[in-house]
């Protein structure tokens, strides 16, 4: 089983990623702070701030550089504000009943991070003895750290402890976590827990990260499966495989991050509309009511139509949008049905077999007296489907429209293309 102590506030939590540079016209922490009441109304619990540190200038990409090119682990980028601005942001989030995690880049630094001058032995070298960027990636603006050095590990741990102690943050999203030794993360988790309960999210996909280190890991395979389904490239086979592995291979307490978009996907691959098209609302719903912790990337709720620039200012154009309305409705459903809670607090997905198994996903999550039956037509054709489960029969209320519905032992239903239903047992 997983051996991390999940904070109690993770129980029914949702995550919202802020790309501070693009989040407001000002691009500052102070301006972002003014949006916290709106995010609270949306149903957000955890704010993930992209890296807040000063950005390297040497070998910088674009005009403003990548936030993942860290020049100073103990500083705040002047582009975003000051340390006091960050502290005020965290305090304001806490006052709203929300929590804040920082994006932590442990694998590499900027070329002009003073660590290189002061501790050159903390850095990786190639076969010729030269500093090296992460192999095989287009990351020339950074250089890799060498975690075989115990002094580097102590320094990095002290920096992570600093922000928890001094700024009051509640944990970290750890960039490229699998490129750093797991033992480092396990040691850091213990050191942070000595300060306060924290939430740790690994940008990596792997079972072992849940042992003594991380509460949650990325569900890259889930995103790939639903993306390929939405694009008409495949049926439900890979999605079934993901859920099978998630149930049988990962620890029972493990939480997976269900994202529809994030800073990488939006900037380099596709907007949510390009990635999922007519399947978007169904994929969003599955990200919330299926197993895992759901996440919004800023701008999704406004129906942002553009791939946000990464190295320049490109503020989001804010507006009311049906995607935001859907997220708000789904988050409310999640928070009022304990079977849909995260990790150990919620219930596993139990497959409800049907006669259109390659197109229709149907499952039950049940805990105590709370039972949720969910059905998703993940195809661009209408499907008339017969549920083949004694477990599914009963009286329900449709959580989306409040209509009563009875499911019999062998119930036949017709679902339009990409239609989904979330039924709460009565």
Short mmCIF file of C-alpha atoms in Angstrom, two decimals:
data_model
loop_
_atom_site.label_atom_id
_atom_site.label_comp_id
_atom_site.label_asym_id
_atom_site.label_seq_id
_atom_site.Cartn_x
_atom_site.Cartn_y
_atom_site.Cartn_z
CA UNK A 1 0.00 0.00 0.00
CA UNK A 2 1.02 3.62 -0.38
CA UNK A 3 2.77 4.94 2.69
CA UNK A 4 2.26 8.70 2.43
CA UNK A 5 0.03 10.51 4.87
CA UNK A 6 -2.53 12.22 2.63
CA UNK A 7 -3.68 15.56 4.08
CA UNK A 8 -7.35 15.46 5.08
CA UNK A 9 -8.18 18.37 2.78
CA UNK A 10 -7.31 16.23 -0.23
CA UNK A 11 -10.51 14.21 0.29
CA UNK A 12 -12.74 15.82 -2.36
CA UNK A 13 -10.24 18.34 -3.74
CA UNK A 14 -9.91 19.65 -7.28
CA UNK A 15 -6.85 21.34 -8.81
CA UNK A 16 -6.50 24.53 -10.84
CA UNK A 17 -3.24 25.36 -12.63
CA UNK A 18 -2.31 29.03 -12.93
CA UNK A 19 0.12 30.15 -15.63
CA UNK A 20 0.64 33.45 -13.84
CA UNK A 21 2.23 35.14 -16.84
CA UNK A 22 -0.97 34.66 -18.89
CA UNK A 23 -3.61 34.48 -16.16
CA UNK A 24 -4.33 38.23 -16.01
CA UNK A 25 -3.62 41.32 -18.07
CA UNK A 26 -1.02 42.32 -15.48
CA UNK A 27 0.58 38.87 -15.28
CA UNK A 28 1.27 39.29 -11.56
CA UNK A 29 0.58 37.44 -8.33
CA UNK A 30 -1.34 40.43 -6.98
CA UNK A 31 -3.67 40.43 -9.99
CA UNK A 32 -4.08 36.64 -9.74
CA UNK A 33 -5.02 37.01 -6.08
CA UNK A 34 -8.09 39.03 -7.06
CA UNK A 35 -9.42 36.01 -8.99
CA UNK A 36 -9.41 33.64 -6.02
CA UNK A 37 -13.08 34.21 -5.06
CA UNK A 38 -14.09 33.30 -8.63
CA UNK A 39 -12.05 30.09 -8.46
CA UNK A 40 -13.62 29.23 -5.12
CA UNK A 41 -17.09 29.61 -6.68
CA UNK A 42 -15.99 27.39 -9.55
CA UNK A 43 -15.27 24.63 -7.03
CA UNK A 44 -11.47 24.79 -6.92
CA UNK A 45 -9.58 23.64 -3.82
CA UNK A 46 -5.89 23.48 -4.75
CA UNK A 47 -4.11 26.23 -6.70
CA UNK A 48 -1.02 25.06 -8.59
CA UNK A 49 1.24 27.99 -9.43
CA UNK A 50 3.70 27.49 -12.26
CA UNK A 51 7.31 28.25 -11.19
CA UNK A 52 7.52 31.57 -9.41
CA UNK A 53 11.32 31.93 -9.38
CA UNK A 54 13.59 34.32 -11.30
CA UNK A 55 14.22 33.05 -14.85
CA UNK A 56 17.67 32.55 -16.33
CA UNK A 57 18.93 35.04 -18.91
CA UNK A 58 21.80 33.04 -20.41
CA UNK A 59 20.54 30.95 -23.37
CA UNK A 60 17.03 32.24 -22.64
CA UNK A 61 14.25 31.19 -24.99
CA UNK A 62 12.07 33.98 -26.33
CA UNK A 63 11.74 37.40 -24.78
CA UNK A 64 10.77 36.34 -21.25
CA UNK A 65 12.18 32.81 -21.07
CA UNK A 66 10.79 29.60 -19.66
CA UNK A 67 9.55 29.60 -16.05
CA UNK A 68 11.21 26.18 -15.81
CA UNK A 69 14.69 27.70 -16.22
CA UNK A 70 15.39 28.49 -12.57
CA UNK A 71 17.93 31.17 -11.73
CA UNK A 72 17.33 31.30 -7.95
CA UNK A 73 15.41 28.75 -5.90
CA UNK A 74 15.01 31.21 -3.01
CA UNK A 75 13.71 34.15 -5.06
CA UNK A 76 10.49 35.36 -6.70
CA UNK A 77 10.57 36.55 -10.31
CA UNK A 78 10.15 40.34 -10.53
CA UNK A 79 7.86 39.63 -13.48
CA UNK A 80 5.35 38.17 -11.01
CA UNK A 81 5.97 40.32 -7.95
CA UNK A 82 7.77 39.95 -4.64
CA UNK A 83 8.03 37.44 -1.82
CA UNK A 84 5.45 39.46 0.09
CA UNK A 85 3.12 39.27 -2.91
CA UNK A 86 3.43 35.49 -2.92
CA UNK A 87 2.80 35.35 0.82
CA UNK A 88 -0.28 37.55 0.39
CA UNK A 89 -1.52 35.26 -2.39
CA UNK A 90 -1.12 32.18 -0.18
CA UNK A 91 -2.81 33.90 2.77
CA UNK A 92 -5.73 34.99 0.57
CA UNK A 93 -6.13 31.45 -0.79
CA UNK A 94 -6.13 30.04 2.74
CA UNK A 95 -8.76 32.60 3.75
CA UNK A 96 -10.94 31.22 0.93
CA UNK A 97 -10.44 27.65 2.19
CA UNK A 98 -8.07 26.82 -0.66
CA UNK A 99 -4.51 25.50 -0.71
CA UNK A 100 -1.46 26.44 -2.78
CA UNK A 101 1.23 24.24 -4.30
CA UNK A 102 4.30 25.50 -6.14
CA UNK A 103 5.75 24.02 -9.30
CA UNK A 104 9.21 22.74 -8.30
CA UNK A 105 11.96 22.16 -10.86
CA UNK A 106 14.52 19.90 -9.21
CA UNK A 107 16.09 18.25 -12.27
CA UNK A 108 17.87 21.26 -13.74
CA UNK A 109 18.66 24.97 -13.41
CA UNK A 110 19.32 27.93 -15.65
CA UNK A 111 22.87 28.35 -16.94
CA UNK A 112 23.28 31.48 -14.83
CA UNK A 113 22.05 30.08 -11.53
CA UNK A 114 24.76 31.02 -8.97
CA UNK A 115 24.88 27.36 -7.94
CA UNK A 116 27.00 26.67 -11.03
CA UNK A 117 29.66 29.17 -10.00
CA UNK A 118 29.61 28.16 -6.34
CA UNK A 119 29.16 24.39 -6.75
CA UNK A 120 30.15 23.22 -10.23
CA UNK A 121 30.37 19.65 -8.93
CA UNK A 122 26.60 19.67 -8.44
CA UNK A 123 26.06 19.50 -12.21
CA UNK A 124 26.03 16.68 -14.74
CA UNK A 125 28.76 16.48 -17.36
CA UNK A 126 28.77 14.72 -20.71
CA UNK A 127 31.43 12.32 -22.04
CA UNK A 128 33.68 15.28 -22.84
CA UNK A 129 33.29 16.87 -19.41
CA UNK A 130 30.93 19.61 -20.58
CA UNK A 131 27.74 20.77 -18.88
CA UNK A 132 24.73 19.08 -20.41
CA UNK A 133 21.05 19.80 -20.90
CA UNK A 134 18.57 16.99 -20.36
CA UNK A 135 19.41 14.46 -23.12
CA UNK A 136 17.11 14.12 -26.14
CA UNK A 137 14.98 17.17 -25.29
CA UNK A 138 15.05 20.66 -26.80
CA UNK A 139 15.98 22.23 -23.45
CA UNK A 140 19.12 24.22 -24.29
CA UNK A 141 18.19 26.92 -21.78
CA UNK A 142 18.87 24.62 -18.81
CA UNK A 143 21.59 22.31 -17.44
CA UNK A 144 21.07 19.10 -15.48
CA UNK A 145 21.87 18.61 -11.80
CA UNK A 146 23.75 15.58 -10.43
CA UNK A 147 21.83 13.96 -7.56
CA UNK A 148 24.70 11.65 -6.68
CA UNK A 149 25.97 14.68 -4.73
CA UNK A 150 24.62 14.62 -1.18
CA UNK A 151 25.25 18.34 -0.66
CA UNK A 152 23.02 19.15 -3.65
CA UNK A 153 20.27 17.04 -2.13
CA UNK A 154 20.56 18.91 1.17
CA UNK A 155 20.45 22.27 -0.60
CA UNK A 156 17.40 21.36 -2.67
CA UNK A 157 15.59 20.01 0.36
CA UNK A 158 16.33 23.17 2.34
CA UNK A 159 14.96 25.29 -0.51
CA UNK A 160 11.73 23.27 -0.60
CA UNK A 161 11.37 23.53 3.16
CA UNK A 162 11.89 27.30 2.96
CA UNK A 163 8.71 27.94 0.94
CA UNK A 164 6.60 25.75 3.21
CA UNK A 165 7.93 27.44 6.35
CA UNK A 166 8.21 31.04 5.18
CA UNK A 167 5.46 31.41 2.56
CA UNK A 168 3.03 28.89 4.03
CA UNK A 169 2.55 26.89 0.83
CA UNK A 170 0.91 23.46 1.06
CA UNK A 171 3.04 21.27 -1.18
CA UNK A 172 4.53 20.88 -4.62
CA UNK A 173 3.91 19.79 -8.18
CA UNK A 174 7.30 18.30 -9.03
CA UNK A 175 8.44 18.82 -12.60
CA UNK A 176 10.00 15.84 -14.45
CA UNK A 177 9.93 13.95 -11.15
CA UNK A 178 11.15 10.69 -12.68
CA UNK A 179 14.44 12.29 -13.74
CA UNK A 180 15.34 12.78 -10.08
CA UNK A 181 16.07 9.77 -7.82
CA UNK A 182 13.00 8.54 -5.96
CA UNK A 183 14.99 8.38 -2.72
CA UNK A 184 15.37 12.17 -2.84
CA UNK A 185 11.61 12.65 -3.04
CA UNK A 186 11.05 10.14 -0.25
CA UNK A 187 13.50 11.98 2.02
CA UNK A 188 11.98 15.37 1.15
CA UNK A 189 8.47 14.13 1.89
CA UNK A 190 9.51 13.22 5.44
CA UNK A 191 11.25 16.56 5.95
CA UNK A 192 8.25 18.54 4.70
CA UNK A 193 5.83 16.48 6.80
CA UNK A 194 7.82 17.50 9.86
CA UNK A 195 6.69 21.07 9.12
CA UNK A 196 3.03 20.53 8.11
CA UNK A 197 0.82 18.14 6.11
CA UNK A 198 1.59 18.60 2.42
CA UNK A 199 0.27 17.46 -0.95
CA UNK A 200 2.85 16.20 -3.44
CA UNK A 201 2.09 15.72 -7.15
CA UNK A 202 4.62 14.04 -9.44
CA UNK A 203 4.82 14.93 -13.08
CA UNK A 204 5.48 11.29 -13.86
CA UNK A 205 3.56 8.09 -14.33
CA UNK A 206 4.68 5.19 -12.16
CA UNK A 207 3.57 3.05 -9.27
CA UNK A 208 6.64 3.43 -7.07
CA UNK A 209 6.30 7.20 -6.79
CA UNK A 210 3.38 6.60 -4.44
CA UNK A 211 5.60 4.84 -1.90
CA UNK A 212 6.70 7.32 0.77
CA UNK A 213 6.86 10.22 -1.68
CA UNK A 214 3.84 11.39 -3.70
CA UNK A 215 0.10 11.56 -3.13
CA UNK A 216 -0.63 11.79 -6.85
CA UNK A 217 0.99 11.06 -10.21
CA UNK A 218 0.12 12.08 -13.75
CA UNK A 219 -2.36 9.99 -15.74
CA UNK A 220 -0.60 10.48 -19.07
CA UNK A 221 -1.94 7.11 -20.32
CA UNK A 222 -5.51 8.16 -19.52
CA UNK A 223 -5.13 11.39 -21.52
CA UNK A 224 -3.60 9.53 -24.45
CA UNK A 225 -6.42 6.96 -24.44
CA UNK A 226 -9.28 9.48 -24.36
CA UNK A 227 -7.50 11.69 -26.90
CA UNK A 228 -7.18 8.82 -29.38
CA UNK A 229 -10.82 7.86 -28.81
CA UNK A 230 -11.94 11.45 -29.44
CA UNK A 231 -9.85 11.58 -32.60
CA UNK A 232 -11.49 8.38 -33.90
CA UNK A 233 -8.21 6.47 -33.84
CA UNK A 234 -9.32 3.69 -31.51
CA UNK A 235 -12.12 2.16 -29.47
CA UNK A 236 -12.14 1.79 -25.69
CA UNK A 237 -9.43 -0.89 -25.46
CA UNK A 238 -6.63 1.39 -24.25
CA UNK A 239 -8.95 3.10 -21.78
CA UNK A 240 -9.99 -0.27 -20.33
CA UNK A 241 -6.30 -1.16 -20.13
CA UNK A 242 -5.56 2.06 -18.23
CA UNK A 243 -8.27 1.40 -15.65
CA UNK A 244 -7.22 -2.24 -15.32
CA UNK A 245 -3.62 -1.27 -14.58
CA UNK A 246 -4.76 1.51 -12.28
CA UNK A 247 -6.79 -0.98 -10.25
CA UNK A 248 -4.41 -3.93 -10.22
CA UNK A 249 -0.93 -2.43 -10.38
CA UNK A 250 -1.09 0.86 -8.47
CA UNK A 251 -1.46 1.03 -4.67
CA UNK A 252 -5.06 1.31 -3.50
CA UNK A 253 -4.40 4.75 -2.00
CA UNK A 254 -2.73 6.11 -5.15
CA UNK A 255 -4.35 9.17 -6.75
CA UNK A 256 -3.94 9.88 -10.48
CA UNK A 257 -4.15 13.35 -12.01
CA UNK A 258 -6.92 13.54 -14.61
CA UNK A 259 -6.19 16.54 -16.80
CA UNK A 260 -7.92 17.59 -20.01
CA UNK A 261 -5.34 20.32 -20.64
CA UNK A 262 -2.24 21.75 -19.00
CA UNK A 263 0.54 24.20 -19.88
CA UNK A 264 2.46 21.67 -21.98
CA UNK A 265 -0.53 20.23 -23.81
CA UNK A 266 -1.99 23.65 -24.54
CA UNK A 267 1.24 25.29 -25.69
CA UNK A 268 2.79 22.49 -27.73
CA UNK A 269 0.04 20.07 -28.74
CA UNK A 270 -3.54 21.35 -28.89
CA UNK A 271 -6.20 23.43 -27.21
CA UNK A 272 -8.91 21.45 -25.45
CA UNK A 273 -11.13 21.94 -28.51
CA UNK A 274 -8.46 20.78 -30.95
CA UNK A 275 -7.66 17.74 -28.82
CA UNK A 276 -11.19 16.54 -28.12
CA UNK A 277 -13.65 18.24 -30.46
CA UNK A 278 -17.21 17.04 -29.93
CA UNK A 279 -15.99 14.65 -27.22
CA UNK A 280 -14.79 17.47 -24.96
CA UNK A 281 -17.70 17.59 -22.50
CA UNK A 282 -17.72 13.80 -22.11
CA UNK A 283 -13.97 13.75 -21.45
CA UNK A 284 -14.29 16.55 -18.90
CA UNK A 285 -17.08 14.66 -17.13
CA UNK A 286 -15.06 11.45 -17.06
CA UNK A 287 -12.07 13.33 -15.63
CA UNK A 288 -14.24 14.39 -12.68
CA UNK A 289 -16.45 11.35 -11.93
CA UNK A 290 -13.92 8.63 -12.79
CA UNK A 291 -11.17 7.64 -10.37
CA UNK A 292 -8.52 10.32 -9.98
CA UNK A 293 -8.21 13.96 -8.99
CA UNK A 294 -9.49 16.38 -11.65
CA UNK A 295 -7.60 19.44 -12.82
CA UNK A 296 -8.39 22.58 -14.83
CA UNK A 297 -5.75 24.54 -16.71
CA UNK A 298 -6.46 28.28 -16.56
CA UNK A 299 -8.60 29.47 -19.44
CA UNK A 300 -10.39 26.19 -20.04
CA UNK A 301 -13.41 27.49 -18.15
CA UNK A 302 -13.46 30.57 -20.40
CA UNK A 303 -13.42 28.50 -23.58
CA UNK A 304 -9.92 29.71 -24.45
CA UNK A 305 -9.45 29.05 -28.16
CA UNK A 306 -5.69 29.66 -28.47
CA UNK A 307 -2.48 27.87 -27.68
CA UNK A 308 -1.00 30.25 -25.13
CA UNK A 309 2.49 31.45 -25.95
CA UNK A 310 5.11 30.04 -23.60
CA UNK A 311 8.00 32.50 -23.71
CA UNK A 312 6.04 35.74 -24.17
CA UNK A 313 3.03 37.51 -22.65
CA UNK A 314 -0.25 36.19 -24.09
CA UNK A 315 -3.05 36.99 -21.62
CA UNK A 316 -6.18 34.86 -21.55
CA UNK A 317 -9.36 36.51 -22.81
CA UNK A 318 -11.87 35.94 -20.05
CA UNK A 319 -15.58 35.31 -20.63
CA UNK A 320 -18.41 33.13 -19.36
CA UNK A 321 -18.52 29.81 -21.18
CA UNK A 322 -20.40 26.50 -21.10
CA UNK A 323 -17.16 24.64 -20.29
CA UNK A 324 -16.86 26.62 -17.06
CA UNK A 325 -20.50 25.97 -16.24
CA UNK A 326 -19.96 22.24 -16.78
CA UNK A 327 -16.89 22.12 -14.55
CA UNK A 328 -18.73 23.97 -11.80
CA UNK A 329 -21.67 21.55 -12.00
CA UNK A 330 -19.42 18.49 -12.04
CA UNK A 331 -17.30 19.68 -9.11
CA UNK A 332 -20.47 20.19 -7.07
CA UNK A 333 -21.57 16.63 -7.94
CA UNK A 334 -18.17 15.29 -6.89
CA UNK A 335 -18.22 17.10 -3.56
CA UNK A 336 -21.74 15.90 -2.63
CA UNK A 337 -21.18 12.21 -3.44
CA UNK A 338 -18.63 10.46 -1.24
CA UNK A 339 -18.21 7.61 -3.76
CA UNK A 340 -16.55 10.18 -6.07
CA UNK A 341 -14.01 11.38 -3.50
CA UNK A 342 -10.27 11.04 -4.10
CA UNK A 343 -8.06 8.09 -3.22
CA UNK A 344 -8.81 6.26 0.02
CA UNK A 345 -11.86 8.43 0.68
CA UNK A 346 -13.71 7.47 -2.50
CA UNK A 347 -14.74 4.23 -4.18
CA UNK A 348 -13.10 2.27 -7.00
CA UNK A 349 -14.70 2.08 -10.41
CA UNK A 350 -16.54 -1.21 -10.93
CA UNK A 351 -17.20 -2.03 -14.57
CA UNK A 352 -20.81 -2.46 -15.64
CA UNK A 353 -20.62 -4.64 -18.73
CA UNK A 354 -22.72 -3.80 -21.74
CA UNK A 355 -23.17 -5.07 -25.27
CA UNK A 356 -21.36 -2.09 -26.84
CA UNK A 357 -18.20 -2.46 -24.82
CA UNK A 358 -15.94 -0.89 -27.45
CA UNK A 359 -17.97 2.32 -27.57
CA UNK A 360 -19.82 2.73 -24.27
CA UNK A 361 -18.05 2.97 -20.90
CA UNK A 362 -20.29 2.17 -17.95
CA UNK A 363 -19.27 1.83 -14.32
CA UNK A 364 -20.41 2.17 -10.72
CA UNK A 365 -18.64 3.82 -7.82
CA UNK A 366 -20.27 2.97 -4.49
CA UNK A 367 -19.30 3.70 -0.91
CA UNK A 368 -21.60 3.21 2.07
CA UNK A 369 -25.07 4.33 1.05
CA UNK A 370 -23.77 6.46 -1.84
CA UNK A 371 -23.85 4.84 -5.28
CA UNK A 372 -23.11 6.51 -8.61
CA UNK A 373 -23.76 4.88 -11.99
CA UNK A 374 -22.03 6.59 -14.91
CA UNK A 375 -22.44 5.87 -18.61
CA UNK A 376 -20.44 7.42 -21.46
CA UNK A 377 -21.00 6.98 -25.17
CA UNK A 378 -17.44 7.60 -26.31
CA UNK A 379 -18.18 7.47 -30.01
CA UNK A 380 -19.50 9.82 -32.68
CA UNK A 381 -22.49 7.55 -33.37
CA UNK A 382 -25.72 7.06 -31.45
CA UNK A 383 -25.54 3.84 -29.42
CA UNK A 384 -28.41 1.70 -28.19
CA UNK A 385 -26.86 -0.25 -25.38
CA UNK A 386 -27.98 -3.00 -23.00
CA UNK A 387 -26.51 -2.94 -19.50
CA UNK A 388 -25.67 -6.44 -18.31
CA UNK A 389 -25.40 -6.12 -14.53
CA UNK A 390 -27.56 -6.93 -11.52
CA UNK A 391 -25.49 -4.37 -9.60
CA UNK A 392 -26.75 -1.49 -11.75
CA UNK A 393 -30.48 -2.02 -11.22
CA UNK A 394 -32.33 0.44 -9.02
CA UNK A 395 -33.87 3.89 -8.86
CA UNK A 396 -31.71 6.90 -9.68
CA UNK A 397 -31.73 10.67 -10.12
CA UNK A 398 -29.83 12.08 -13.07
CA UNK A 399 -27.35 14.47 -11.43
CA UNK A 400 -27.23 16.71 -14.50
CA UNK A 401 -30.96 17.35 -15.00
CA UNK A 402 -32.55 15.99 -11.78
CA UNK A 403 -34.83 13.59 -13.68
CA UNK A 404 -35.79 10.26 -12.09
CA UNK A 405 -34.80 7.09 -13.90
CA UNK A 406 -35.18 3.39 -13.14
CA UNK A 407 -32.55 0.90 -14.28
CA UNK A 408 -33.75 -2.67 -14.60
CA UNK A 409 -31.72 -5.88 -14.50
CA UNK A 410 -31.20 -5.80 -18.26
CA UNK A 411 -31.79 -2.20 -19.18
CA UNK A 412 -31.66 -0.88 -22.73
CA UNK A 413 -30.73 2.78 -23.20
CA UNK A 414 -30.04 4.99 -26.19
CA UNK A 415 -27.17 7.47 -25.91
CA UNK A 416 -26.51 10.12 -28.54
CA UNK A 417 -22.99 10.62 -29.86
CA UNK A 418 -20.68 11.59 -26.94
CA UNK A 419 -23.63 11.67 -24.53
CA UNK A 420 -23.04 10.81 -20.89
CA UNK A 421 -25.20 10.26 -17.81
CA UNK A 422 -24.30 10.50 -14.13
CA UNK A 423 -26.97 8.77 -12.04
CA UNK A 424 -27.21 8.94 -8.25
CA UNK A 425 -28.95 5.99 -6.53
CA UNK A 426 -31.93 6.84 -4.37
#
